[in-house]
mmCIF file of C-alpha atoms in Angstrom:
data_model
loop_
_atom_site.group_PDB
_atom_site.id
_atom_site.type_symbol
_atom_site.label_atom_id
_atom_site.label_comp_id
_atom_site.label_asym_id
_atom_site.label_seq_id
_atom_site.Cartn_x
_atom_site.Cartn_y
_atom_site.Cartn_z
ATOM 1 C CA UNK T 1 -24.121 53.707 5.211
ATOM 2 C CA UNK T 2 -22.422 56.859 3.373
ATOM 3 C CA UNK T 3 -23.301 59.916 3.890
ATOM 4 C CA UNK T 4 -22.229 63.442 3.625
ATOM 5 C CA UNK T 5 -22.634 65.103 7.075
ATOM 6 C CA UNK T 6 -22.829 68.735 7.767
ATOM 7 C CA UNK T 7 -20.531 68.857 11.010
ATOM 8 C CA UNK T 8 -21.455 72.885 11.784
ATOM 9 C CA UNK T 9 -22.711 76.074 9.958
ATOM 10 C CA UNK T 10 -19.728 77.620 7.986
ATOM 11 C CA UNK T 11 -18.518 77.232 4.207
ATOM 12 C CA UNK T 12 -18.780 74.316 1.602
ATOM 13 C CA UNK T 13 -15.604 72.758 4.225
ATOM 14 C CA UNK T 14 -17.991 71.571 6.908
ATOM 15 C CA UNK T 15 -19.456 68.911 4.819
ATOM 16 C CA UNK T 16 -17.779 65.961 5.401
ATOM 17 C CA UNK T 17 -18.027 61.927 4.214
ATOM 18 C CA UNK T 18 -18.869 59.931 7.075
ATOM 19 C CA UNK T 19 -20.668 56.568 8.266
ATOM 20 C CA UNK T 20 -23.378 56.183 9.733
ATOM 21 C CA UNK T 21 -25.931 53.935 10.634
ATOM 22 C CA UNK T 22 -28.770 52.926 8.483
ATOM 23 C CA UNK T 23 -31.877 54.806 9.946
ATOM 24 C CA UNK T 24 -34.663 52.462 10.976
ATOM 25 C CA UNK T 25 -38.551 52.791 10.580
ATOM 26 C CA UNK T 26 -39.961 54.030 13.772
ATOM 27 C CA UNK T 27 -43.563 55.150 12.848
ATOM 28 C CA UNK T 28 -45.657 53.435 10.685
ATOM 29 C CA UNK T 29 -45.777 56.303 7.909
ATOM 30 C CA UNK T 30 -42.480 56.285 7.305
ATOM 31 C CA UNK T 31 -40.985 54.933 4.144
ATOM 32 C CA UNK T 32 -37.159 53.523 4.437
ATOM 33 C CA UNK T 33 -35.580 54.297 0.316
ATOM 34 C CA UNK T 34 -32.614 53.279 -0.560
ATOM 35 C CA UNK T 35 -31.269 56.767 -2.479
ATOM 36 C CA UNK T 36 -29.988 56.939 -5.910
ATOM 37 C CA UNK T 37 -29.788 60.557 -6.479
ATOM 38 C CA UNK T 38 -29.856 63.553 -4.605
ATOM 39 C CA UNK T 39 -30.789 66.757 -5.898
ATOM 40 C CA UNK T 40 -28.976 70.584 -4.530
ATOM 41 C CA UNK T 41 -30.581 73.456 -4.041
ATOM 42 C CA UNK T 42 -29.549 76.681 -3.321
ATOM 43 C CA UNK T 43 -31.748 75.901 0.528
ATOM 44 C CA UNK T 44 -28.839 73.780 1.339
ATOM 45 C CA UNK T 45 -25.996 76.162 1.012
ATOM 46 C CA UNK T 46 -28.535 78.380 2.771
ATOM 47 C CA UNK T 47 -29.221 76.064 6.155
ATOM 48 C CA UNK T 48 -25.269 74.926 5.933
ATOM 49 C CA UNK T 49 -24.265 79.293 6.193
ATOM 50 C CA UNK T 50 -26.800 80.339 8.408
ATOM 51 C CA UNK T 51 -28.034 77.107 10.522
ATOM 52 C CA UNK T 52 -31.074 74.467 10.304
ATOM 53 C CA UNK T 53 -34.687 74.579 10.568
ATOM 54 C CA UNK T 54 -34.776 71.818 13.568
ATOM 55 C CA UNK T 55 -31.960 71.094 15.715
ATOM 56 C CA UNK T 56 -28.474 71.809 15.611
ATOM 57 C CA UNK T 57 -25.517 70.181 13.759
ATOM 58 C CA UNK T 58 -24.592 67.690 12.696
ATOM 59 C CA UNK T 59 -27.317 66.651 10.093
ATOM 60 C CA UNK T 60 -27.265 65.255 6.872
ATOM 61 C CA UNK T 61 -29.092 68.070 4.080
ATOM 62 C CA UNK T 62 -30.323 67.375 0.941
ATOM 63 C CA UNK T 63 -33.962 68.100 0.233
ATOM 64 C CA UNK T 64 -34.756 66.799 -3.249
ATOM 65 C CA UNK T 65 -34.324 62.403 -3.898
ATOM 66 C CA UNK T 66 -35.151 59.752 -5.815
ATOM 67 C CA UNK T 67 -34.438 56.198 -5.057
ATOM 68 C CA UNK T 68 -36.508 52.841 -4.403
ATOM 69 C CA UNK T 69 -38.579 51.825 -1.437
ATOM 70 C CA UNK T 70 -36.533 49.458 0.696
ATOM 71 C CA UNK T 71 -39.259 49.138 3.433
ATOM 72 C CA UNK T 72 -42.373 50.771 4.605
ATOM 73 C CA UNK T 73 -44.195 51.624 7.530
ATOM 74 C CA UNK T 74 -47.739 49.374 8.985
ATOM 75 C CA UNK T 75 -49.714 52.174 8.175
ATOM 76 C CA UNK T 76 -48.275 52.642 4.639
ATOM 77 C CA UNK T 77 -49.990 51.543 1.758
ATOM 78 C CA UNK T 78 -49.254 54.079 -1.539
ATOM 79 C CA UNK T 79 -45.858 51.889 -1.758
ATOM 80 C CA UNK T 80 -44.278 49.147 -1.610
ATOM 81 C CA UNK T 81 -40.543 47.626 -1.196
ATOM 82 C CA UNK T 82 -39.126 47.899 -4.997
ATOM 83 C CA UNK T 83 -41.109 50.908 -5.769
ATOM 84 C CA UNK T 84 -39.031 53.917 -7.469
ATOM 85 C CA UNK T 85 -39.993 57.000 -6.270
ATOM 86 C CA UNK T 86 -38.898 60.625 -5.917
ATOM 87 C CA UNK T 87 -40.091 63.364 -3.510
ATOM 88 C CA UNK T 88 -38.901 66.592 -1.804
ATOM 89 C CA UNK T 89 -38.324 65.167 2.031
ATOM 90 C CA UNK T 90 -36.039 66.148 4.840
ATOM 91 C CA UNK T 91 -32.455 67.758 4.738
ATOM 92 C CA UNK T 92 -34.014 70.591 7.158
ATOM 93 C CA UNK T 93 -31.979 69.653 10.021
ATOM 94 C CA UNK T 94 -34.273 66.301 11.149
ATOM 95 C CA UNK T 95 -32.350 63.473 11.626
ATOM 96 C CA UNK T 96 -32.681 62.323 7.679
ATOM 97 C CA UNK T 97 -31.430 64.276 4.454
ATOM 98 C CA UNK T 98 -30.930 62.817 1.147
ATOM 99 C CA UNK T 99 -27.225 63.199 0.797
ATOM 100 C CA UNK T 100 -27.105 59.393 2.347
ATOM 101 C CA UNK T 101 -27.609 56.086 1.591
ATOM 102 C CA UNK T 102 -30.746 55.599 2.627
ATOM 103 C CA UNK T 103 -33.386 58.087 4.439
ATOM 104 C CA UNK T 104 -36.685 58.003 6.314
ATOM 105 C CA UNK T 105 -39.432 59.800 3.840
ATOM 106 C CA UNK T 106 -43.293 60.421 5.091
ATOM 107 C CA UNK T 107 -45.545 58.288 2.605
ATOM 108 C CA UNK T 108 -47.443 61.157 2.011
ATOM 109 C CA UNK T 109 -44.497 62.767 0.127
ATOM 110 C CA UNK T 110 -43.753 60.329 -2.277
ATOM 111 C CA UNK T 111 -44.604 59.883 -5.933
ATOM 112 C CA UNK T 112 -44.278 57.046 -8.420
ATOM 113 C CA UNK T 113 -41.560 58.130 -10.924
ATOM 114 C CA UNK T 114 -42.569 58.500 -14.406
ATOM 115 C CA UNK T 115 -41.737 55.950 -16.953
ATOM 116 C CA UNK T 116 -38.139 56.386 -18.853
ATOM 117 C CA UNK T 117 -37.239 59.032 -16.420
ATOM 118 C CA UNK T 118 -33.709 58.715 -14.872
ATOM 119 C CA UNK T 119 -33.189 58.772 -11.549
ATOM 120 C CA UNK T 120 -30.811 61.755 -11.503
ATOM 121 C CA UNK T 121 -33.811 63.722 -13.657
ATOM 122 C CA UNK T 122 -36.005 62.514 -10.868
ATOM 123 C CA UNK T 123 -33.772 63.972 -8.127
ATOM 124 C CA UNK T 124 -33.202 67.352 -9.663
ATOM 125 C CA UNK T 125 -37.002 67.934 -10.015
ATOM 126 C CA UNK T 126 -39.132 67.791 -6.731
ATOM 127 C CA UNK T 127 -38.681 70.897 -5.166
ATOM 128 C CA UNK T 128 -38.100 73.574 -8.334
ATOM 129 C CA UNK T 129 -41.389 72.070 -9.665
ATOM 130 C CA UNK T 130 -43.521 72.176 -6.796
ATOM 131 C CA UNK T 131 -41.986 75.663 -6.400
ATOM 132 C CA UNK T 132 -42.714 76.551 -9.853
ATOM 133 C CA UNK T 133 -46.447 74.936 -10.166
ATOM 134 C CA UNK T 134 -47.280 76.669 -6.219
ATOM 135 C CA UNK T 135 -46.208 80.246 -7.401
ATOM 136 C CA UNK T 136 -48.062 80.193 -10.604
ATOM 137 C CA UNK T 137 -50.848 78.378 -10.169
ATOM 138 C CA UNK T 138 -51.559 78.406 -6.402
ATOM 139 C CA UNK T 139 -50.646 81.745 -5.503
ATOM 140 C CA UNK T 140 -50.849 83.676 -8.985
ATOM 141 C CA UNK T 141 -53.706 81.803 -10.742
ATOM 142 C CA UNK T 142 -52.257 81.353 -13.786
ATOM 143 C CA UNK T 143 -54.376 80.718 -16.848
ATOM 144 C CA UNK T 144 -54.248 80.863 -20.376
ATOM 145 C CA UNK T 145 -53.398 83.948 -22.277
ATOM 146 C CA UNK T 146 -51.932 85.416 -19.585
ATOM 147 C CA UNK T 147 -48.448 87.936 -19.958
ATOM 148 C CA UNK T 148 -45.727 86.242 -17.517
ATOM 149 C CA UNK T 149 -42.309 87.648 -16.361
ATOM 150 C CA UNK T 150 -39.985 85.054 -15.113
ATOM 151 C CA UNK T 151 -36.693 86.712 -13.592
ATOM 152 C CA UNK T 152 -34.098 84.150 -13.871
ATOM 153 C CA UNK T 153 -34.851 81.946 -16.159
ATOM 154 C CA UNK T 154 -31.588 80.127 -16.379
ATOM 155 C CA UNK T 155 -32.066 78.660 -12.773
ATOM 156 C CA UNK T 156 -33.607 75.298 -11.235
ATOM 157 C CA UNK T 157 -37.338 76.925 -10.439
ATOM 158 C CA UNK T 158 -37.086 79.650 -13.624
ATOM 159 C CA UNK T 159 -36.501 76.956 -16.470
ATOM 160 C CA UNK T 160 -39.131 75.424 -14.927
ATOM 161 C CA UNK T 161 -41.597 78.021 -14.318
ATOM 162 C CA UNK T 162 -41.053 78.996 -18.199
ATOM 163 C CA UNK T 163 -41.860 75.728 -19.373
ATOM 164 C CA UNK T 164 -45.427 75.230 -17.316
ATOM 165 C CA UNK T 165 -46.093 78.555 -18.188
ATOM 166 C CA UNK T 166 -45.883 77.865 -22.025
ATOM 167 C CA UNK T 167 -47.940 74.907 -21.223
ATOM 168 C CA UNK T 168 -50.766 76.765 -19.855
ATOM 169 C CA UNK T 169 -50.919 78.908 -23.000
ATOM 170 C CA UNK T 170 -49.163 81.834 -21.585
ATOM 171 C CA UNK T 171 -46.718 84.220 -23.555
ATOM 172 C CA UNK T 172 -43.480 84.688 -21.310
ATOM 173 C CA UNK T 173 -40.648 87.219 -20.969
ATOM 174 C CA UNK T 174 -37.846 86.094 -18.851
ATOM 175 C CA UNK T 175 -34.297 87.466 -17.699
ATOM 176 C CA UNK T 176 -30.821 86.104 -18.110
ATOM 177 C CA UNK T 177 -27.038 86.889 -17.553
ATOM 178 C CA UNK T 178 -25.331 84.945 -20.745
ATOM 179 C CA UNK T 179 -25.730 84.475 -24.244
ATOM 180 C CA UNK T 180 -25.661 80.333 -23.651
ATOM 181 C CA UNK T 181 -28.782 81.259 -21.061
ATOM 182 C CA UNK T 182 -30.701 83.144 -23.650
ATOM 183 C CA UNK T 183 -30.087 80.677 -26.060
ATOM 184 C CA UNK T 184 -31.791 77.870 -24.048
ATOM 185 C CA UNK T 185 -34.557 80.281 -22.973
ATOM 186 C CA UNK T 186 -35.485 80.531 -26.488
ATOM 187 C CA UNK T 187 -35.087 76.598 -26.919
ATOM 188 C CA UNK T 188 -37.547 76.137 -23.751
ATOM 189 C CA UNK T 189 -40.331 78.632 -25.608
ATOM 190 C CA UNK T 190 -39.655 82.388 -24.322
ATOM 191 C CA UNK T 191 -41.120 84.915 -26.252
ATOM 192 C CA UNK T 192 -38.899 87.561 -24.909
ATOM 193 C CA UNK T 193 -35.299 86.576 -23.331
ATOM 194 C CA UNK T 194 -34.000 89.985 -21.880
ATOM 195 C CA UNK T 195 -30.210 90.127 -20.694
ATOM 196 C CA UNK T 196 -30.418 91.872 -17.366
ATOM 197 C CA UNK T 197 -26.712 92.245 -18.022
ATOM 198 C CA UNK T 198 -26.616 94.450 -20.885
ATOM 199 C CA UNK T 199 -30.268 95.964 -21.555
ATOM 200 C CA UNK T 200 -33.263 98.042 -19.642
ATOM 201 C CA UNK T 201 -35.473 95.347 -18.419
ATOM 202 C CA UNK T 202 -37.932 97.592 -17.457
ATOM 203 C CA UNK T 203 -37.872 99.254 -20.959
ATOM 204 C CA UNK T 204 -38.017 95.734 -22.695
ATOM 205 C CA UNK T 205 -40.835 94.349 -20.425
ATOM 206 C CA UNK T 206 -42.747 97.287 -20.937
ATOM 207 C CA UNK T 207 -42.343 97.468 -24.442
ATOM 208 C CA UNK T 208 -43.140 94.058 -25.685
ATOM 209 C CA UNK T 209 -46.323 94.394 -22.803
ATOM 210 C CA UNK T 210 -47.802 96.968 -24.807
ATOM 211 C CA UNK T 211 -46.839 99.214 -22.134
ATOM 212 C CA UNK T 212 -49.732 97.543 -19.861
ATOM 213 C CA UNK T 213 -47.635 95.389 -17.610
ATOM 214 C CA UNK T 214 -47.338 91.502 -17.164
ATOM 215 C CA UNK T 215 -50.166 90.055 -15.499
ATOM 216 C CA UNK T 216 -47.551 87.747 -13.465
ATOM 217 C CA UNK T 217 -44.413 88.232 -12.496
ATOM 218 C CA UNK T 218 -42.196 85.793 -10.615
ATOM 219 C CA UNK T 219 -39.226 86.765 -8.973
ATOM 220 C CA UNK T 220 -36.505 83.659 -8.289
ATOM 221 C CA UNK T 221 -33.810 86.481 -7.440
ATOM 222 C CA UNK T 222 -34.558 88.913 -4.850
ATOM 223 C CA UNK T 223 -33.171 92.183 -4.760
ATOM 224 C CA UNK T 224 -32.821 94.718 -7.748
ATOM 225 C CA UNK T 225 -35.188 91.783 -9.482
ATOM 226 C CA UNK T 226 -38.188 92.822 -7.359
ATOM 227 C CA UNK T 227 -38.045 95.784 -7.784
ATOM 228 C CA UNK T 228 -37.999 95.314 -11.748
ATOM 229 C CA UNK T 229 -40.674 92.823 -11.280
ATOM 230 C CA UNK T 230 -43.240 95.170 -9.121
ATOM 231 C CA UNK T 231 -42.880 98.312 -11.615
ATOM 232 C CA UNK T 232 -43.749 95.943 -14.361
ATOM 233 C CA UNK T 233 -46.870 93.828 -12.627
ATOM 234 C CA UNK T 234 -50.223 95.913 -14.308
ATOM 235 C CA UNK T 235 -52.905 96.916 -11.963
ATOM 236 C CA UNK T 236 -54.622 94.265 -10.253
ATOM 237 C CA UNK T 237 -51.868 91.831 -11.561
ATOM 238 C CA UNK T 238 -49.804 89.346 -9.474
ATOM 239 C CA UNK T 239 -46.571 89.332 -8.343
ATOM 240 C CA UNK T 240 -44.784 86.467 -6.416
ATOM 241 C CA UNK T 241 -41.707 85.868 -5.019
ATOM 242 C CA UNK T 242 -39.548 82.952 -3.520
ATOM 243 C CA UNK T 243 -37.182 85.175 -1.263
ATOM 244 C CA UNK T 244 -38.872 87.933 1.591
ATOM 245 C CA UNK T 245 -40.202 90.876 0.356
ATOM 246 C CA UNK T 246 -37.472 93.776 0.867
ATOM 247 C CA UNK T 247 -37.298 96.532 3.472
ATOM 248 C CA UNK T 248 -37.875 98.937 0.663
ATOM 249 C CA UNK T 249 -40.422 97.147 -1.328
ATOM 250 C CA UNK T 250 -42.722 99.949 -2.819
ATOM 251 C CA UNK T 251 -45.648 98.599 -1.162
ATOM 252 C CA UNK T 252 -47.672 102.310 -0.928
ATOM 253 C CA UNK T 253 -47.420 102.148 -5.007
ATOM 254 C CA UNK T 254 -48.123 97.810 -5.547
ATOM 255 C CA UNK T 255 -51.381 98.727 -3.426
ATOM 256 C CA UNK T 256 -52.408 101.465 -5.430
ATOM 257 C CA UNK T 257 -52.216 99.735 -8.373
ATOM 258 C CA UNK T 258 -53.836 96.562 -6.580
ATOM 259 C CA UNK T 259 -51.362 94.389 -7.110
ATOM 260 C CA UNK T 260 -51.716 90.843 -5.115
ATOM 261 C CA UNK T 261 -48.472 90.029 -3.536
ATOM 262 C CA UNK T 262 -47.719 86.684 -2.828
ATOM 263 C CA UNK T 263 -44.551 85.108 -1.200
ATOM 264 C CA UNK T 264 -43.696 81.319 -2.154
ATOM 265 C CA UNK T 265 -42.285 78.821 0.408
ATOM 266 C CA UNK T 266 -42.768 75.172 -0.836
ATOM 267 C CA UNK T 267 -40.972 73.914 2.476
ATOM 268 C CA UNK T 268 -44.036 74.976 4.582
ATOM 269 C CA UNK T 269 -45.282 71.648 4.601
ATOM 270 C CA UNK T 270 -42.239 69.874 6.089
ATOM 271 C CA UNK T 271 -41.728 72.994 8.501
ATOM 272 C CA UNK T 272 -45.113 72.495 10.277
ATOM 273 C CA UNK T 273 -45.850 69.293 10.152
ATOM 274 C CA UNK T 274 -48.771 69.584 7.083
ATOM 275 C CA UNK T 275 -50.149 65.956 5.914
ATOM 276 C CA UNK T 276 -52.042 67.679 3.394
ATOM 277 C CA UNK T 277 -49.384 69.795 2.124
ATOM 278 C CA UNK T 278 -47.473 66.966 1.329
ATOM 279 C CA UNK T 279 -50.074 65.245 -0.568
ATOM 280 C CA UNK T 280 -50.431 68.179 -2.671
ATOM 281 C CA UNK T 281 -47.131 68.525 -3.552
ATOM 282 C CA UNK T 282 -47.310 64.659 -4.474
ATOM 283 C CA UNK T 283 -50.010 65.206 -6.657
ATOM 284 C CA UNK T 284 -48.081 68.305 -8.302
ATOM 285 C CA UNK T 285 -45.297 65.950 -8.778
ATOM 286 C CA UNK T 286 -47.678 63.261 -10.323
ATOM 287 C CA UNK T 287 -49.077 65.833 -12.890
ATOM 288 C CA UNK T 288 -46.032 67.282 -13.726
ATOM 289 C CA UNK T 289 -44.468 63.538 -14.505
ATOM 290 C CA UNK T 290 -47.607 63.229 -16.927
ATOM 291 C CA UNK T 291 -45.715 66.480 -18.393
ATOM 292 C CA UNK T 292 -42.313 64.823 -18.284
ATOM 293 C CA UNK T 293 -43.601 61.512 -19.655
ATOM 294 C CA UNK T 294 -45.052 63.823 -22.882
ATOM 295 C CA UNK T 295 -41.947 65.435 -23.138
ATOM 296 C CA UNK T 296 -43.968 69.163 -22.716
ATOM 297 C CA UNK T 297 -41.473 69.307 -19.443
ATOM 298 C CA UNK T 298 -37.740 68.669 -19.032
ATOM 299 C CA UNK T 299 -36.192 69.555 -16.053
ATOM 300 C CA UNK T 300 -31.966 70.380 -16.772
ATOM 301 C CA UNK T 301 -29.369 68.259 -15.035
ATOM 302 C CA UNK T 302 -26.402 70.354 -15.576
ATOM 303 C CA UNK T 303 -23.735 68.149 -14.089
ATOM 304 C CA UNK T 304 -23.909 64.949 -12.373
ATOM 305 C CA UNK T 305 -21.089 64.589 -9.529
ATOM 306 C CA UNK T 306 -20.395 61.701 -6.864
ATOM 307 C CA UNK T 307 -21.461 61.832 -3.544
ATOM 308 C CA UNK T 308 -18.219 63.034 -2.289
ATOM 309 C CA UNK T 309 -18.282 66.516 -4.345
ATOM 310 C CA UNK T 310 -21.176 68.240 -2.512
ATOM 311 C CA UNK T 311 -18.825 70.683 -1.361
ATOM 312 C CA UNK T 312 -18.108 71.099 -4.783
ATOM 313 C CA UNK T 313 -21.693 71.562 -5.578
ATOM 314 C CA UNK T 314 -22.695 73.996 -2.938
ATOM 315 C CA UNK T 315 -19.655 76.583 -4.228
ATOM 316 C CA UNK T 316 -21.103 76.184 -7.727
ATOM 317 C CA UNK T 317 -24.683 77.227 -6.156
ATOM 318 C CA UNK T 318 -23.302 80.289 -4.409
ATOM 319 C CA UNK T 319 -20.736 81.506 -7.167
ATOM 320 C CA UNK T 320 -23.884 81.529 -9.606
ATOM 321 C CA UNK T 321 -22.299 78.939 -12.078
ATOM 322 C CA UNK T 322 -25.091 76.771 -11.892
ATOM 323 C CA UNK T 323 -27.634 76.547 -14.995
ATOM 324 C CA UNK T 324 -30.743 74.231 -14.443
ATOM 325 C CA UNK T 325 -29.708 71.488 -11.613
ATOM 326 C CA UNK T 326 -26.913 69.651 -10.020
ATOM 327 C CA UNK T 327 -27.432 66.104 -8.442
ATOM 328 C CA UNK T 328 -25.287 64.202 -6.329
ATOM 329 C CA UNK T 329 -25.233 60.409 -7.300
ATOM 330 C CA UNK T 330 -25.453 57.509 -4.959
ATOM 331 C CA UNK T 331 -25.050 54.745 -6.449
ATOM 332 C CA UNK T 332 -21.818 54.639 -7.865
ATOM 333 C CA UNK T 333 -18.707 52.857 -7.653
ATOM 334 C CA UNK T 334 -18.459 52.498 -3.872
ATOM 335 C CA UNK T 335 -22.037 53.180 -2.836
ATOM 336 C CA UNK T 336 -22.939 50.828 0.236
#
């Protein structure tokens, strides 16, 4: 089989097109799919810099996928052979990533795809929307009528986050660098679209908060965006974020104000070995295809690009091009 192997930490230059051979079920919870799609995240250009969560190179990445079941496990019995499924699996440095042919997926990870939805829609959204649902709803308790900053709305998790926000009847401010971002912010349902780039966020937050505070903020950024996002979380309000909390994180003044500070690693299931954490995330998935199926949830495939570009994908992650998702397709001309 095809796939695109990451031969040692360094740039986009390390992945490389190679063969190798098809993996074969050796516990009986694993699932063999054949991929279609493969999603990117910015985790992969992360583990291909800086080195994998298990093992050493060379591994195939690729969290995110969406194929169909080509064989299962004895002990599997959610799926079947000719199932179509997507998931967030692998690509953490165990043997099996998604930017191959075919990979090894636990059972408990996997979730029916929803009617009508393409598989390269289906690839792009596992992991921003089980990021997404666990930071509002799991960590920040989202519920209606809540005030919700979003920094960086214009990426995978934030357009996203904006959307199930909206759908739990909260009013949302979010942050973006361009004028085609803010455009599609307003398009997804923002009440306020700030450009970071040009205007006070602080001053804008504040203002259209009544000068309360949000009761949420999420931060997707890091850096100069957490510290935006904690002076503008109201006492005994939330604030969550997907990259480590900073050295110089104001935590003296967030605990005076009781603020509830919450970090957001969807991985942690795969990392430790967490049955249960998978199944939740499959059941996340499953409600948010209900969403998908209504059309109250699109997830953005912002270019679709052959297997062989991945390199091409990864520098598009870490020069900050991307807007919404990029997916790596399997099953074109060539695909074995």
């Amino acid at each position: 089989m095809r796939a695109m192997v990451m031969q040692r930490t360094g740039g986009p230059e390390v992945l490389k097109l190679s063969e190798l051979p098809r993996p074969e079920i050796s516990d009986g919870r694993q699932v063999l799919v054949r991929v279609h799609a493969a999603g990117v995240n910015p985790i992969d250009t992360k583990l291909r810099r800086r080195g994998l969560y298990f093992g050493q190179p060379p591994a195939v990445l690729g969290c995110d996928g969406a194929g169909v079941v080509a064989a299962v496990g004895d002990a599997v019995g959610e799926v079947r052979p000719g199932d179509a499924v997507f998931y967030c699996y692998g690509g953490l440095g165990q043997p099996f990533g998604n930017y191959a042919d075919y990979t090894l997926v636990d059972a408990a990870a996997l979730c029916a795809i929803p009617a009508g939805l393409e598989m390269a829609t289906a690839a792009a959204a596992p992991l921003v929307l089980i990021t997404a649902w666990e930071a509002l709803f799991d960590r920040a308790r989202l519920h209606e009528g809540m005030k919700v900053l979003i920094h960086g709305g214009g990426g995978g998790v934030g357009h996203v986050a904006i959307q199930l926000a909206r759908v739990a009847g909260c009013a949302v401010a979010t942050t973006v660098g361009s004028a085609e971002k803010a455009a599609w912010m307003a398009e997804l349902g923002a009440d306020l679209v700030v450009r970071y780039d040009r205007e006070d966020v602080v001053a804008r937050v504040r203002d259209w908060s009544g000068g309360e505070g949000v009761d949420v903020a999420l931060d997707t950024v890091g850096g100069e965006a957490f510290h935006q996002a904690a002076a503008l979380v109201r006492p005994y309000g939330d604030l969550v974020t997907l990259l480590q909390l900073p050295a110089d994180a104001d935590l003296k003044g967030l605990r005076l104000r009781n603020v509830r500070i919450s970090q957001e690693l969807m991985l942690t299931p795969m990392v430790l070995g967490l049955e249960e954490g998978l199944r939740h995330q499959a059941a996340i998935l499953e409600q948010c295809g209900q969403l998908m199926e209504q059309r109250r949830l699109v997830v953005r495939v912002s270019e679709l690009l052959p297997l062989e570009q991945a390199a091409h994908a990864h520098r598009t992650i870490e020069q900050g091009h991307a807007t919404g998702k990029l997916v790596l397709d399997l099953v074109g001309e060539g695909a074995g």
